[in-house]
XYZ file of C-alpha atoms in Angstrom:
104
model
C 0.000 0.000 0.000
C 1.115 3.543 -0.728
C 0.933 5.828 2.300
C 0.669 9.589 1.890
C 1.214 11.637 5.049
C 0.223 15.291 5.002
C 1.211 17.639 7.826
C -0.869 20.788 8.230
C -0.713 23.806 10.506
C -3.507 26.371 10.561
C -4.981 24.891 7.370
C -1.658 25.221 5.521
C 0.214 22.180 4.205
C 3.638 22.227 5.847
C 4.909 18.812 4.806
C 4.098 15.755 2.770
C 5.582 12.305 2.336
C 4.759 9.476 -0.045
C 6.079 5.962 0.543
C 5.373 2.333 -0.240
C 4.164 0.331 -3.215
C 0.527 -0.067 -4.151
C 0.481 -3.748 -5.086
C -2.245 -2.999 -7.625
C -0.404 -4.770 -10.468
C 3.004 -6.096 -11.472
C 5.919 -3.693 -11.793
C 5.641 -1.837 -15.075
C 1.852 -2.277 -15.219
C 0.818 -0.652 -11.930
C -1.444 2.285 -12.790
C -1.836 3.361 -9.159
C 1.919 3.505 -8.637
C 2.363 5.358 -11.936
C -0.307 7.902 -11.011
C 1.066 8.559 -7.532
C 4.633 8.731 -8.855
C 3.624 11.259 -11.516
C 1.898 13.456 -8.952
C 4.791 13.230 -6.474
C 7.555 13.872 -9.014
C 5.572 16.650 -10.689
C 5.094 18.290 -7.289
C 8.823 18.056 -6.518
C 9.707 19.518 -9.910
C 7.216 22.381 -9.570
C 8.449 23.262 -6.078
C 12.075 23.097 -7.209
C 11.578 25.246 -10.312
C 8.967 27.723 -9.080
C 9.737 28.216 -5.369
C 13.530 28.095 -5.103
C 14.801 27.104 -1.652
C 11.395 27.423 0.029
C 11.091 23.682 0.611
C 13.367 20.833 1.589
C 12.922 18.141 -1.063
C 13.952 14.497 -0.835
C 13.447 11.645 -3.267
C 14.694 8.079 -2.866
C 13.647 4.804 -4.456
C 10.649 4.355 -2.166
C 10.136 7.797 -0.617
C 9.265 11.352 -1.553
C 9.407 13.883 1.273
C 8.625 17.607 1.236
C 9.100 19.999 4.132
C 8.078 23.649 3.833
C 10.860 25.940 5.040
C 9.381 29.276 3.920
C 5.667 29.266 3.218
C 4.150 31.266 0.369
C 0.965 31.309 -1.713
C 2.884 29.597 -4.539
C 4.048 26.770 -2.270
C 0.502 26.278 -0.981
C -0.987 26.256 -4.474
C 1.405 23.511 -5.582
C 0.926 21.411 -2.428
C -2.858 21.815 -2.397
C -2.966 20.763 -6.054
C -1.003 17.604 -5.190
C -3.327 16.979 -2.223
C -6.414 17.214 -4.446
C -4.874 14.949 -7.092
C -3.879 12.305 -4.541
C -7.302 12.393 -2.853
C -8.980 12.025 -6.249
C -6.852 8.949 -6.983
C -7.627 7.587 -3.511
C -11.380 7.801 -4.147
C -11.100 5.101 -6.820
C -8.086 3.153 -5.537
C -8.448 3.493 -1.754
C -7.495 -0.152 -1.212
C -4.032 0.618 -2.580
C -3.516 4.201 -1.394
C -4.144 5.707 2.025
C -3.874 9.373 2.966
C -3.228 10.441 6.550
C -3.540 14.075 7.549
C -2.040 15.363 10.796
C -2.573 18.846 12.230
C 0.353 20.190 14.257
């Protein structure tokens, strides 16, 4: 199962992590994994290119992690877009993708 953890503070997304494998299909044919990976990598790329040095970004084989260092409307727009996309995917594939939201 893919686990998405979203950290919020005062209704602002301050961090996000994506880890795990969906198990929906074999490697190379897993639509859930491909969808989540596209959203996660697109989010990293957008934050890197459009909000220089406002977020700490990490990507490994099985983990994407984002930590907001300096919040801005641009950072929130990108992260909220990713949140909506992931929740939309979860509506159809909730057995393979879980989203946990924690308020700090």
